[in-house]
Coordinates of C-alpha atoms in Angstrom, one line a residue:
M1 CA -55.0 35.5 34.4
M2 CA -51.7 33.3 35.3
S3 CA -49.5 36.1 36.8
N4 CA -45.6 36.6 35.1
Q5 CA -43.6 34.6 37.0
S6 CA -46.1 31.7 36.1
L7 CA -45.5 32.3 32.8
R8 CA -42.3 32.1 33.0
K9 CA -42.4 28.8 34.8
S10 CA -45.1 27.3 31.4
D11 CA -42.8 29.7 28.8
S12 CA -39.4 27.6 30.7
L13 CA -41.1 23.8 30.7
F14 CA -42.1 24.3 26.9
K15 CA -39.3 24.9 26.1
K16 CA -37.3 21.5 28.0
K17 CA -40.2 19.8 26.4
A18 CA -39.2 20.7 23.1
T19 CA -35.6 20.4 23.6
L20 CA -36.4 16.7 24.9
V21 CA -38.7 16.3 21.5
M22 CA -35.9 18.0 19.3
L23 CA -33.3 15.6 21.0
A24 CA -35.1 12.7 20.3
A25 CA -35.7 13.6 17.1
T26 CA -32.6 14.0 16.5
L27 CA -31.7 10.2 17.6
V28 CA -34.5 8.6 16.5
L29 CA -35.2 10.0 13.3
P30 CA -32.8 9.3 11.2
A31 CA -32.7 5.4 12.2
I32 CA -36.2 5.1 10.7
Q33 CA -35.4 7.1 7.8
R34 CA -31.8 4.7 7.5
T35 CA -34.3 1.7 8.1
E36 CA -36.8 2.8 4.9
A37 CA -33.9 4.8 2.7
A38 CA -31.5 1.7 3.8
T39 CA -28.6 3.5 1.2
N40 CA -25.5 2.4 2.6
V41 CA -25.5 -0.4 5.9
V42 CA -28.1 -2.3 7.2
V43 CA -29.1 -4.8 9.8
W44 CA -31.5 -7.2 9.7
D45 CA -33.6 -9.6 12.1
T46 CA -34.7 -11.9 9.7
G47 CA -37.7 -12.8 13.0
S48 CA -36.8 -16.9 13.2
R49 CA -34.5 -19.0 12.6
L50 CA -33.2 -19.8 9.0
G51 CA -33.7 -23.4 8.4
D52 CA -30.7 -25.3 6.2
G53 CA -31.9 -24.5 3.0
A54 CA -33.9 -21.4 3.7
D55 CA -35.2 -19.0 0.9
V56 CA -32.6 -15.9 1.5
E57 CA -33.3 -14.2 -1.0
S58 CA -37.7 -13.5 -0.3
R59 CA -37.0 -11.8 2.9
A60 CA -39.9 -12.9 4.3
G61 CA -40.8 -11.7 7.9
W62 CA -37.0 -9.5 7.8
I63 CA -37.4 -6.7 10.2
P64 CA -34.7 -4.0 9.9
V65 CA -32.3 -3.3 13.2
P66 CA -33.3 1.3 14.5
A67 CA -29.8 2.3 14.8
E68 CA -30.9 3.7 18.1
L69 CA -33.6 1.2 20.3
F70 CA -35.6 3.7 21.3
A71 CA -36.9 3.7 17.4
S72 CA -38.9 0.3 18.8
E73 CA -40.7 2.2 21.6
T74 CA -44.1 3.1 22.0
D75 CA -43.0 6.5 22.7
P76 CA -39.5 6.8 21.2
P77 CA -39.0 10.9 21.7
K78 CA -40.1 9.8 25.8
A79 CA -37.9 7.2 26.0
A80 CA -35.2 8.7 23.9
S81 CA -34.9 11.7 26.8
D82 CA -35.3 8.7 29.7
P83 CA -31.4 6.9 30.6
G84 CA -32.9 4.0 31.9
Y85 CA -33.2 3.2 28.4
Y86 CA -29.8 3.3 27.1
G87 CA -27.4 1.0 27.2
R88 CA -29.7 -2.1 26.3
E89 CA -28.5 -4.2 23.6
Y90 CA -30.5 -5.7 20.5
S91 CA -31.9 -9.4 20.7
F92 CA -32.0 -10.5 17.2
K93 CA -35.0 -12.7 17.8
G94 CA -34.3 -14.9 14.0
D95 CA -30.2 -14.7 12.4
A96 CA -28.3 -11.6 11.4
I97 CA -28.2 -10.0 7.8
V98 CA -26.1 -6.9 7.7
E99 CA -26.5 -6.0 3.7
N100 CA -25.1 -2.8 2.4
R101 CA -24.8 -1.6 -1.9
S102 CA -22.4 -4.2 -2.8
L103 CA -23.1 -7.8 -0.9
L104 CA -25.2 -9.1 2.0
A105 CA -23.5 -11.4 4.9
V106 CA -25.9 -14.1 6.4
F107 CA -25.1 -15.1 9.7
W108 CA -26.1 -18.3 9.9
S109 CA -26.8 -19.7 13.3
A110 CA -28.2 -23.2 12.3
K111 CA -25.2 -23.5 9.8
G112 CA -22.5 -22.6 12.2
R113 CA -21.0 -20.3 9.6
V114 CA -21.6 -16.4 7.6
V115 CA -22.6 -17.1 3.8
I116 CA -21.0 -13.8 2.2
Y117 CA -23.6 -12.9 -1.5
S118 CA -23.1 -10.3 -4.1
K119 CA -25.6 -8.2 -5.1
D120 CA -27.1 -8.0 -9.2
R121 CA -27.2 -5.0 -11.0
A122 CA -23.6 -4.4 -11.3
T123 CA -22.9 -2.7 -14.1
R124 CA -20.0 -3.4 -17.0
S125 CA -18.8 -0.6 -15.2
G126 CA -18.4 -1.7 -11.3
A127 CA -21.4 0.4 -10.1
D128 CA -22.7 -0.8 -6.7
T129 CA -26.2 -2.2 -6.6
T130 CA -29.3 -0.4 -4.3
Q131 CA -30.5 -1.6 -1.8
G132 CA -33.5 -4.6 -2.3
A133 CA -31.4 -5.3 -5.4
R134 CA -31.5 -9.2 -5.9
L135 CA -29.6 -11.3 -4.3
G136 CA -25.9 -12.9 -6.6
S137 CA -23.8 -15.7 -6.9
K138 CA -22.5 -17.1 -3.0
I139 CA -19.0 -15.7 -2.7
V140 CA -18.2 -17.8 0.4
E141 CA -18.6 -18.8 4.0
C142 CA -16.8 -18.1 6.8
V143 CA -16.2 -20.4 9.6
P144 CA -13.8 -20.7 12.1
L145 CA -11.4 -23.2 11.9
Q146 CA -12.1 -25.4 14.4
S147 CA -15.4 -26.4 13.3
K148 CA -15.0 -26.5 9.6
T149 CA -15.0 -30.7 10.3
Q150 CA -17.9 -31.3 13.4
P151 CA -21.2 -29.7 13.7
A152 CA -21.7 -25.8 14.4
S153 CA -23.5 -22.9 14.9
I154 CA -23.4 -19.1 16.0
S155 CA -24.4 -19.2 19.8
R156 CA -24.5 -15.7 19.8
C157 CA -24.9 -12.0 17.8
G158 CA -24.3 -8.6 19.2
I159 CA -24.1 -5.6 17.7
L160 CA -21.0 -3.4 18.2
R161 CA -22.4 -0.5 16.6
N162 CA -24.7 -0.1 14.0
A163 CA -24.3 3.4 12.0
D164 CA -24.8 4.5 8.6
D165 CA -21.6 4.0 7.4
E166 CA -20.3 0.9 9.5
V167 CA -21.9 -1.5 11.1
A168 CA -19.4 -4.5 13.9
L169 CA -21.4 -7.5 15.2
E170 CA -19.8 -9.6 17.6
V171 CA -20.0 -13.0 16.8
A172 CA -19.9 -16.3 18.9
F173 CA -19.2 -19.5 17.3
S174 CA -19.8 -23.1 19.0
A175 CA -18.5 -26.7 18.0
T176 CA -19.3 -29.8 19.2
G177 CA -16.4 -30.9 21.4
A178 CA -14.6 -27.4 20.7
A179 CA -14.7 -24.5 23.0
D180 CA -16.5 -20.9 21.6
A181 CA -15.1 -18.6 19.1
S182 CA -15.3 -15.0 18.7
A183 CA -14.9 -12.2 16.2
V184 CA -15.8 -9.4 15.3
F185 CA -17.3 -8.9 11.9
V186 CA -16.9 -5.5 10.0
F187 CA -18.7 -3.7 7.3
D188 CA -19.3 -0.4 5.5
K189 CA -21.3 1.4 2.2
T190 CA -17.7 -0.7 0.3
K191 CA -17.3 -4.0 -0.5
I192 CA -14.4 -4.9 2.6
V193 CA -15.2 -7.0 4.7
E194 CA -12.8 -7.0 7.9
I195 CA -12.6 -10.3 10.4
K196 CA -10.9 -9.8 13.7
P197 CA -10.2 -13.4 15.5
A198 CA -10.4 -12.6 19.6
G199 CA -10.4 -15.1 22.2
S200 CA -9.1 -18.8 21.9
M201 CA -10.4 -18.6 18.2
K202 CA -8.0 -20.6 16.2
G203 CA -8.3 -19.7 13.0
F204 CA -10.4 -18.9 10.0
S205 CA -11.7 -20.6 6.9
L206 CA -12.9 -18.9 3.8
E207 CA -14.5 -21.8 1.7
G208 CA -15.7 -21.3 -2.1
P209 CA -15.2 -22.6 -5.5
I210 CA -11.9 -21.2 -6.3
E211 CA -11.1 -22.3 -9.7
Y212 CA -7.3 -20.4 -9.3
G213 CA -5.1 -18.5 -6.7
V214 CA -3.0 -15.6 -8.0
A215 CA -0.7 -14.6 -4.8
P216 CA 0.5 -11.8 -7.0
S217 CA 4.3 -10.8 -7.0
F218 CA 5.0 -7.4 -8.9
I219 CA 8.2 -8.0 -9.1
G220 CA 8.6 -10.8 -11.2
D221 CA 5.4 -12.9 -12.0
D222 CA 2.7 -13.6 -10.2
L223 CA 2.0 -17.6 -8.3
I224 CA -0.9 -18.6 -9.8
Y225 CA -2.4 -22.2 -8.3
G226 CA -4.4 -24.4 -9.6
A227 CA -5.9 -27.4 -8.2
A228 CA -5.3 -29.8 -11.2
D229 CA -1.2 -29.0 -10.3
Y230 CA -1.9 -31.4 -7.4
A231 CA -3.6 -34.1 -7.9
S232 CA -1.8 -35.7 -5.3
A233 CA -2.3 -33.4 -2.1
N234 CA -5.0 -31.9 0.2
S235 CA -3.9 -28.3 1.1
L236 CA -0.9 -26.3 0.4
G237 CA 1.1 -23.8 1.9
I238 CA 1.6 -20.4 -0.6
P239 CA 4.2 -18.1 0.7
A240 CA 1.7 -14.9 -0.4
E241 CA 2.9 -11.6 0.4
H242 CA -0.9 -10.2 2.4
V243 CA -2.5 -10.6 -0.6
F244 CA -4.6 -13.0 -2.1
V245 CA -6.8 -13.1 -5.0
G246 CA -9.2 -16.5 -5.8
L247 CA -10.8 -16.1 -9.1
L248 CA -14.4 -18.0 -8.4
A249 CA -15.9 -20.8 -10.8
G250 CA -17.8 -19.4 -13.5
G251 CA -15.4 -16.5 -14.4
N252 CA -17.8 -13.5 -12.9
T253 CA -16.2 -13.0 -9.3
E254 CA -12.9 -13.1 -7.7
L255 CA -12.4 -12.8 -4.0
V256 CA -9.7 -10.6 -2.9
V257 CA -7.9 -11.5 0.2
T258 CA -5.6 -9.3 2.7
W259 CA -4.0 -9.5 5.8
P260 CA -1.5 -7.6 7.9
N261 CA 1.4 -8.7 9.0
G262 CA 1.9 -11.3 12.1
K263 CA 1.9 -14.9 11.7
Q264 CA -0.5 -15.9 10.1
P265 CA 0.7 -18.5 7.8
V266 CA -1.5 -18.8 4.2
R267 CA -2.8 -22.6 3.3
L268 CA -5.0 -23.9 1.0
K269 CA -7.6 -26.7 1.3
L270 CA -8.0 -28.5 -1.9
G271 CA -10.6 -31.0 -3.2
S272 CA -12.7 -31.3 -5.9
G273 CA -16.3 -29.8 -7.5
P274 CA -19.0 -31.5 -8.5
R275 CA -18.7 -32.4 -11.6
G276 CA -15.3 -33.9 -10.5
N277 CA -13.4 -30.7 -11.4
H278 CA -10.3 -30.2 -9.4
L279 CA -11.0 -26.6 -7.1
I280 CA -10.1 -25.0 -4.7
E281 CA -12.1 -25.9 -1.6
S282 CA -10.5 -23.2 0.8
I283 CA -8.3 -20.6 1.7
D284 CA -7.5 -21.0 5.6
F285 CA -5.7 -18.7 8.2
D286 CA -4.2 -19.3 11.5
N287 CA -5.5 -16.8 14.3
S288 CA -2.9 -14.6 15.5
G289 CA -5.2 -11.8 16.6
Q290 CA -5.2 -9.7 13.3
S291 CA -7.7 -9.0 11.2
I292 CA -8.2 -10.8 7.8
Y293 CA -9.8 -8.7 5.2
L294 CA -12.1 -9.8 2.0
A295 CA -13.8 -8.0 -0.4
P296 CA -15.8 -9.9 -3.8
L297 CA -15.6 -8.4 -7.1
S298 CA -18.0 -9.1 -9.5
A299 CA -18.2 -8.3 -13.5
P300 CA -19.1 -10.4 -16.6
G301 CA -15.8 -12.2 -17.6
I302 CA -13.9 -10.3 -14.2
W303 CA -11.8 -13.4 -15.3
H304 CA -10.7 -16.3 -18.3
R305 CA -9.2 -19.0 -19.1
E306 CA -7.9 -19.8 -22.5
T307 CA -7.2 -23.1 -23.7
L308 CA -4.2 -22.8 -26.0
P309 CA -4.3 -25.2 -29.1
R310 CA -2.4 -26.0 -31.7
S311 CA -4.1 -24.3 -34.1
Y312 CA -3.5 -21.1 -32.5
L313 CA -0.2 -21.5 -33.4
E314 CA 1.8 -18.5 -35.6
K315 CA -2.0 -16.4 -36.5
D316 CA -3.6 -14.2 -35.3
V317 CA -6.2 -15.0 -32.8
K318 CA -9.9 -13.5 -31.5
I319 CA -10.7 -15.2 -28.3
D320 CA -14.4 -14.9 -27.4
W321 CA -13.8 -13.1 -24.2
K322 CA -13.9 -9.6 -24.6
R323 CA -12.6 -7.3 -21.4
P324 CA -15.5 -6.2 -18.8
F325 CA -14.1 -2.3 -18.0
P326 CA -10.3 -0.7 -18.4
A327 CA -7.5 -2.2 -16.5
R328 CA -4.6 -3.4 -17.3
W329 CA -5.3 -7.0 -17.7
K330 CA -2.9 -10.0 -18.5
T331 CA -1.9 -13.5 -18.2
Q332 CA 1.1 -15.7 -18.3
L333 CA 3.3 -17.7 -20.8
Y334 CA 5.5 -19.5 -21.7
E335 CA 8.6 -17.9 -23.3
A336 CA 12.0 -20.0 -22.8
D337 CA 10.3 -22.5 -21.3
V338 CA 9.8 -20.0 -18.2
K339 CA 6.6 -18.5 -17.4
T340 CA 6.2 -15.3 -18.3
T341 CA 4.0 -12.3 -17.3
F342 CA 2.5 -10.8 -20.6
A343 CA 0.3 -7.6 -19.9
F344 CA -2.5 -6.6 -23.2
R345 CA -1.6 -4.5 -25.2
E346 CA -3.6 -1.8 -27.3
A347 CA -2.1 -2.8 -30.6
N348 CA 0.3 -5.7 -31.8
G349 CA 3.7 -5.2 -33.1
E350 CA 7.3 -7.1 -33.6
I351 CA 9.6 -7.0 -29.6
W352 CA 13.2 -8.2 -29.2
R353 CA 14.5 -10.2 -25.8
G354 CA 18.0 -11.0 -25.6
V355 CA 17.4 -14.6 -25.1
P356 CA 14.8 -15.7 -27.9
G357 CA 14.9 -12.9 -29.8
S358 CA 12.4 -10.7 -32.7
Y359 CA 9.0 -12.3 -32.1
D360 CA 5.2 -10.8 -32.1
Y361 CA 3.8 -10.1 -29.3
P362 CA 1.2 -12.2 -28.2
V363 CA -1.5 -10.1 -26.5
W364 CA -3.1 -7.5 -27.8
F365 CA -6.6 -5.4 -27.6
A366 CA -8.0 -4.5 -30.4
G367 CA -10.9 -1.7 -29.1
D368 CA -12.2 -4.2 -26.3
D369 CA -11.6 -7.6 -28.6
A370 CA -8.5 -9.6 -27.2
F371 CA -6.3 -11.2 -29.7
Y372 CA -3.9 -13.6 -29.1
H373 CA -0.5 -14.4 -31.6
L374 CA 1.8 -17.1 -30.4
S375 CA 4.5 -18.5 -31.6
K376 CA 7.7 -20.7 -31.3
K377 CA 9.7 -18.7 -29.1
V378 CA 6.3 -18.3 -27.2
P379 CA 4.3 -21.6 -27.8
P380 CA 0.7 -22.8 -27.7
R381 CA 0.9 -24.2 -24.0
G382 CA -2.0 -25.6 -21.7
E383 CA -4.0 -22.8 -20.1
S384 CA -3.7 -18.9 -20.5
L385 CA -5.7 -17.7 -17.1
I386 CA -6.4 -13.1 -17.9
Y387 CA -6.9 -11.1 -15.2
F388 CA -6.0 -7.8 -13.8
L389 CA -4.6 -6.6 -10.1
E390 CA -4.3 -2.2 -11.1
G391 CA -5.9 0.4 -12.8
Q392 CA -5.2 0.9 -16.2
N393 CA -7.9 3.7 -17.3
T394 CA -10.0 2.0 -14.7
P395 CA -14.2 3.4 -13.5
A396 CA -13.3 5.1 -10.0
S397 CA -16.8 2.9 -9.2
F398 CA -15.1 -0.3 -9.8
P399 CA -11.8 -1.4 -7.1
T400 CA -8.9 -2.8 -8.0
P401 CA -7.2 -5.2 -6.1
V402 CA -4.8 -3.2 -5.2
D403 CA -7.3 -0.5 -4.6
I404 CA -8.4 -3.0 -1.6
M405 CA -4.8 -3.9 -0.8
K406 CA -4.7 0.2 0.0
A407 CA -7.4 0.3 1.1
T408 CA -7.3 -2.2 4.6
L409 CA -3.6 -2.6 4.9
G410 CA -2.2 1.3 4.4
R411 CA -0.7 3.0 1.9
S412 CA 2.8 2.6 5.0
M413 CA 2.7 -1.6 4.3
C414 CA 1.5 -1.6 0.5
D415 CA 4.7 0.4 -0.4
P416 CA 7.3 -1.9 -0.8
I417 CA 4.7 -4.3 -1.3
L418 CA 3.8 -2.4 -4.6
D419 CA 7.6 -1.3 -5.5
I420 CA 7.1 1.9 -7.8
A421 CA 10.2 2.4 -7.8
G422 CA 12.2 -0.8 -8.7
R423 CA 9.6 -1.4 -11.4
K424 CA 11.4 0.9 -12.9
L425 CA 13.9 0.0 -15.7
R426 CA 17.4 1.3 -15.2
T427 CA 19.3 3.0 -17.7
H428 CA 22.4 2.3 -19.2
H429 CA 22.3 5.9 -21.0
R430 CA 25.4 7.6 -20.1
R431 CA 23.9 11.5 -21.2
G432 CA 20.2 10.8 -21.3
G433 CA 18.4 12.4 -24.0
D434 CA 21.6 14.2 -25.5
G435 CA 23.1 10.8 -26.0
V436 CA 23.2 8.2 -28.5
H437 CA 19.3 8.1 -28.4
R438 CA 19.3 4.1 -29.3
A439 CA 22.4 3.9 -27.1
C440 CA 23.7 0.0 -26.9
T441 CA 26.1 -1.7 -29.1
C442 CA 24.2 -2.0 -31.7
G443 CA 22.9 1.0 -31.6
C444 CA 25.9 2.5 -31.2
T445 CA 27.6 1.0 -33.7
E446 CA 24.6 1.8 -36.8
A447 CA 25.3 5.7 -35.6
I448 CA 29.1 6.5 -35.5
Q449 CA 28.2 4.0 -39.0
A450 CA 26.4 6.8 -41.1
V451 CA 29.1 9.1 -39.7
F452 CA 31.6 7.0 -41.9
E453 CA 29.4 6.3 -45.1
K454 CA 28.9 9.7 -45.7
G455 CA 32.9 10.3 -45.6
E456 CA 32.8 12.4 -42.4
E457 CA 35.1 10.9 -39.7
V458 CA 37.1 13.4 -39.7
S459 CA 35.2 16.8 -39.3
R460 CA 33.3 14.4 -36.9
K461 CA 35.9 12.8 -34.4
D462 CA 34.3 14.4 -31.4
Y463 CA 30.4 13.0 -32.2
I464 CA 32.6 9.8 -32.8
G465 CA 33.8 10.0 -28.7
G466 CA 30.8 10.9 -27.6
A467 CA 29.4 7.5 -29.5
L468 CA 31.9 5.3 -28.5
D469 CA 32.1 6.4 -24.7
D470 CA 28.1 5.8 -24.6
M471 CA 29.0 2.5 -26.1
K472 CA 31.8 2.0 -23.5
Y473 CA 28.8 2.9 -20.2
F474 CA 26.2 0.7 -21.9
V475 CA 28.9 -2.8 -22.4
H476 CA 29.9 -1.1 -18.5
C477 CA 25.9 -1.5 -16.8
H478 CA 26.1 -4.6 -18.4
V479 CA 28.9 -6.6 -17.0
E480 CA 27.6 -5.0 -13.3
R481 CA 24.3 -6.1 -14.0
I482 CA 25.9 -9.5 -14.9
D483 CA 28.3 -9.2 -11.6
E484 CA 25.6 -8.3 -9.7
Y485 CA 23.0 -12.1 -10.1
R486 CA 26.5 -14.0 -9.9
R487 CA 26.9 -12.3 -6.1
F488 CA 23.0 -13.0 -5.9
A489 CA 23.1 -17.0 -7.6
D490 CA 26.8 -17.4 -4.5
D491 CA 24.3 -15.7 -2.1
I492 CA 21.2 -17.9 -2.2
I493 CA 23.7 -21.4 -3.0
N494 CA 24.8 -20.3 1.0
Y495 CA 21.8 -19.9 2.0
L496 CA 20.5 -23.9 0.7
H497 CA 23.5 -25.3 1.7
A498 CA 22.5 -24.2 5.3
Q499 CA 19.3 -24.6 4.9
G500 CA 20.0 -28.0 4.3
S501 CA 22.1 -28.1 7.1
S502 CA 19.6 -27.2 9.5
S503 CA 17.3 -28.8 8.3
P504 CA 17.7 -32.2 5.9
E505 CA 14.5 -32.6 5.2
L506 CA 13.7 -31.1 2.7
M507 CA 17.1 -31.6 1.1
P508 CA 15.5 -32.8 -2.0
F509 CA 13.6 -29.2 -2.2
L510 CA 16.4 -27.5 -1.6
E511 CA 18.9 -29.5 -4.2
G512 CA 15.9 -28.6 -6.8
L513 CA 16.6 -24.8 -6.5
E514 CA 20.3 -24.6 -6.3
Q515 CA 20.2 -26.2 -9.7
I516 CA 18.8 -23.7 -10.8
A517 CA 21.2 -21.4 -9.2
Q518 CA 23.4 -23.5 -10.6
Q519 CA 22.7 -21.5 -13.9
I520 CA 23.3 -18.1 -13.4
P521 CA 27.2 -18.8 -12.9
H522 CA 27.8 -21.1 -15.6
E523 CA 25.7 -19.4 -18.4
Y524 CA 28.6 -17.4 -17.1
S525 CA 31.6 -19.1 -17.7
V526 CA 30.0 -20.0 -21.1
Q527 CA 29.8 -17.2 -22.8
K528 CA 32.8 -15.0 -20.3
E529 CA 35.3 -15.2 -23.7
N530 CA 33.0 -14.3 -26.0
M531 CA 31.8 -10.6 -23.5
K532 CA 35.4 -10.3 -23.5
S533 CA 37.0 -7.9 -21.2
P534 CA 37.7 -3.8 -20.0
E535 CA 40.9 -4.2 -22.0
Y536 CA 39.0 -5.1 -24.8
V537 CA 36.8 -2.5 -25.3
Q538 CA 39.6 0.7 -24.7
E539 CA 41.6 -1.7 -28.0
L540 CA 38.4 -1.3 -30.5
T541 CA 37.8 2.1 -28.5
R542 CA 41.1 3.2 -29.7
Q543 CA 41.1 1.8 -33.2
T544 CA 37.4 3.6 -33.5
L545 CA 39.5 6.5 -32.9
D546 CA 42.3 5.4 -35.1
L547 CA 40.0 5.9 -38.4
T548 CA 38.8 9.4 -37.3
N549 CA 42.9 11.1 -37.7
G550 CA 42.7 10.8 -41.2
K551 CA 40.7 10.9 -44.6
D552 CA 40.9 7.7 -46.1
A553 CA 38.8 5.7 -48.3
K554 CA 39.5 2.1 -46.8
N555 CA 37.8 3.7 -42.7
L556 CA 34.6 2.3 -43.9
N557 CA 35.4 -1.4 -44.8
A558 CA 38.1 -1.4 -41.2
Y559 CA 35.3 0.7 -39.2
M560 CA 33.0 -2.1 -40.3
E561 CA 34.8 -5.0 -38.8
L562 CA 34.8 -3.2 -35.6
L563 CA 31.1 -3.2 -36.0
K564 CA 31.1 -6.5 -35.7
A565 CA 33.6 -7.4 -33.2
W566 CA 31.8 -4.4 -31.0
R567 CA 28.4 -6.4 -31.7
S568 CA 29.7 -9.6 -30.8
M569 CA 31.0 -8.5 -27.3
G570 CA 27.5 -6.7 -26.8
G571 CA 25.4 -9.6 -28.1
A572 CA 26.8 -12.2 -25.4
Q573 CA 26.3 -9.4 -22.5
D574 CA 22.7 -9.2 -23.8
Y575 CA 22.4 -12.6 -23.8
V576 CA 24.0 -13.5 -20.0
V577 CA 21.6 -10.2 -18.5
A578 CA 18.7 -11.6 -20.1
Q579 CA 19.5 -15.3 -19.6
C580 CA 20.3 -14.3 -15.5
H581 CA 17.1 -12.8 -15.2
T582 CA 15.1 -15.6 -16.6
I583 CA 17.0 -18.3 -14.4
T584 CA 16.4 -15.9 -11.4
R585 CA 12.8 -15.5 -12.4
K586 CA 12.4 -19.2 -12.5
L587 CA 13.8 -19.8 -9.7
S588 CA 10.9 -18.0 -7.7
Q589 CA 8.6 -19.8 -9.1
E590 CA 9.7 -22.9 -8.0
A591 CA 10.0 -21.7 -5.3
G592 CA 6.6 -20.6 -4.4
Y593 CA 5.2 -23.5 -6.2
G594 CA 7.3 -26.5 -4.7
C595 CA 7.0 -25.9 -1.1
G596 CA 3.2 -26.3 -0.4
D597 CA 3.4 -29.6 0.7
Q598 CA 6.2 -29.1 3.8
P599 CA 5.4 -25.9 6.0
K600 CA 8.7 -25.7 6.8
A601 CA 9.5 -25.1 3.5
V602 CA 6.9 -22.7 3.0
A603 CA 9.5 -19.8 5.1
V604 CA 12.5 -21.5 2.4
A605 CA 10.3 -20.5 -0.4
T606 CA 9.5 -17.0 0.9
E607 CA 12.6 -16.2 1.9
I608 CA 14.0 -16.8 -1.4
R609 CA 11.7 -15.4 -3.2
S610 CA 12.4 -12.0 -1.5
R611 CA 15.9 -12.3 -2.5
C612 CA 15.0 -12.9 -5.9
R613 CA 12.2 -9.8 -5.8
Q614 CA 15.8 -8.3 -4.3
A615 CA 17.5 -9.1 -7.7
L616 CA 15.0 -8.6 -10.3
R617 CA 14.7 -4.6 -9.0
N618 CA 15.0 -2.4 -12.1
A619 CA 15.6 -4.8 -14.7
D620 CA 17.9 -3.7 -17.8
G621 CA 15.5 -3.4 -21.6
Y622 CA 17.9 -6.1 -22.6
E623 CA 16.6 -8.1 -19.4
I624 CA 12.6 -7.9 -20.0
W625 CA 10.2 -4.8 -20.9
A626 CA 9.4 -2.1 -18.2
D627 CA 7.0 -2.8 -15.0
Y628 CA 5.7 -6.7 -15.9

């Protein structure tokens, strides 16, 4: 029989062994369970190097890499209890593959690049696929800039982190005649991939069949680049503001790319597709040591190109494309010969704009069906691209490009880019909701006219006085806004002159922009007489109020003459303020489209577009509709 002391020793030893077993279980079992369930992120070892034409989808010989390497030992609990096993790095027998519910990334050593595929079984609402789902299309190939044009390979792939919710791999690329370059690739359970260049890496290239590229501008109009528009160019520098959206061939996928502050000039490499179609072959980033982020978004018809033939003129046309999910879908059409953004509305109807006047709003939905109504004022011209950047009743399971921006760049950096405050229309209502609701020269004169028609001008003199003050405030706001544009144009012209002095090689580009900016003071000078003066406004006010001093059958006719004067003045101001807005948007567009083949011009275009965006903030409703 054992002594009490022996029993105590035996019990203590048993407890220690039990503790070690439990410790091993907590370390090893989750790793085993994760590779079996694989619900978020898993690392695979293909077992042998993939050839150039390897069938990635077959998964033959793939081995899941456990989060803790103890799981691969003969006695996992014992290994987990021995510090001698800790710190051992995994050595890939084949190529590394990282997979989550949305995408699969192949670290293809023979090709010297990382190839990212989408996953099938994504629903129309954007729900993620499950692990092991059939591969979808190839989205993008990631390759260092220095190895784009020469044979390359991945010489090393090391695991920095292998957890259920996050995987980070450090990858070394080797190319003939170039120093090795390395980068860290980070994956989580979302669609977002982070690429952080390191060491001697000169930059990174994202290669894919991109039909169009969108550089979003949340104040003003997006820049939309198509390789066919630059048939003689090999590459383009673009003044994108930390986000770029590539619309991939086929219309079912787009690639969202974001990057933080830093000197990371972005260039588009242009080329031709297999059928001779012009494509954007790659998005190239110079290395500033900052990460770049990419996220593929896939859904049937996630973007659409609609050719606009003359037969679309002056009729409602239902197109074949349907929206795949709710979002803020939009397109660009020509209005007043300037590309103008139109968000699809939920119903058709007529609108009024200061330059073109009244016309049928050109794009809307009926259910999920998309309709166009084009006219002489918004004519069928070229192509219309339908895409989205922001959500609007969008399912939470489907991230938007703006969601990707916020997740990768952070809200503090995104706020000035999205500029929600700047997208709100400024008010020209003196008394808010207490004043004349249609606060403009037409609306206020119409409200006063109703009083004269009833013969109540004497008893309602105070009401007429208030309406006149509302109208005077409206006129004051218009004149003040026009003066803002005039100061903006002067500043832009002075800036362009300064750039011409320091960079004479840019003169053709700068002179073209100056010609556009000069249209603002020109429009003002042409309409100055029609817009009248503050003294003229005061005189019209005095004459209108004089009619309220006594009842007279001639008052209505006298007022109707004054009404014409009020509206003539206001109409001229409406026209000029809308023209200033259109000219400023045109200037911003031409700066963005015209700088591509001149690296020094990109910096100038970026500054011009920044100043245009500031000028366009808080537009008036007579310039354009809200949040365009």
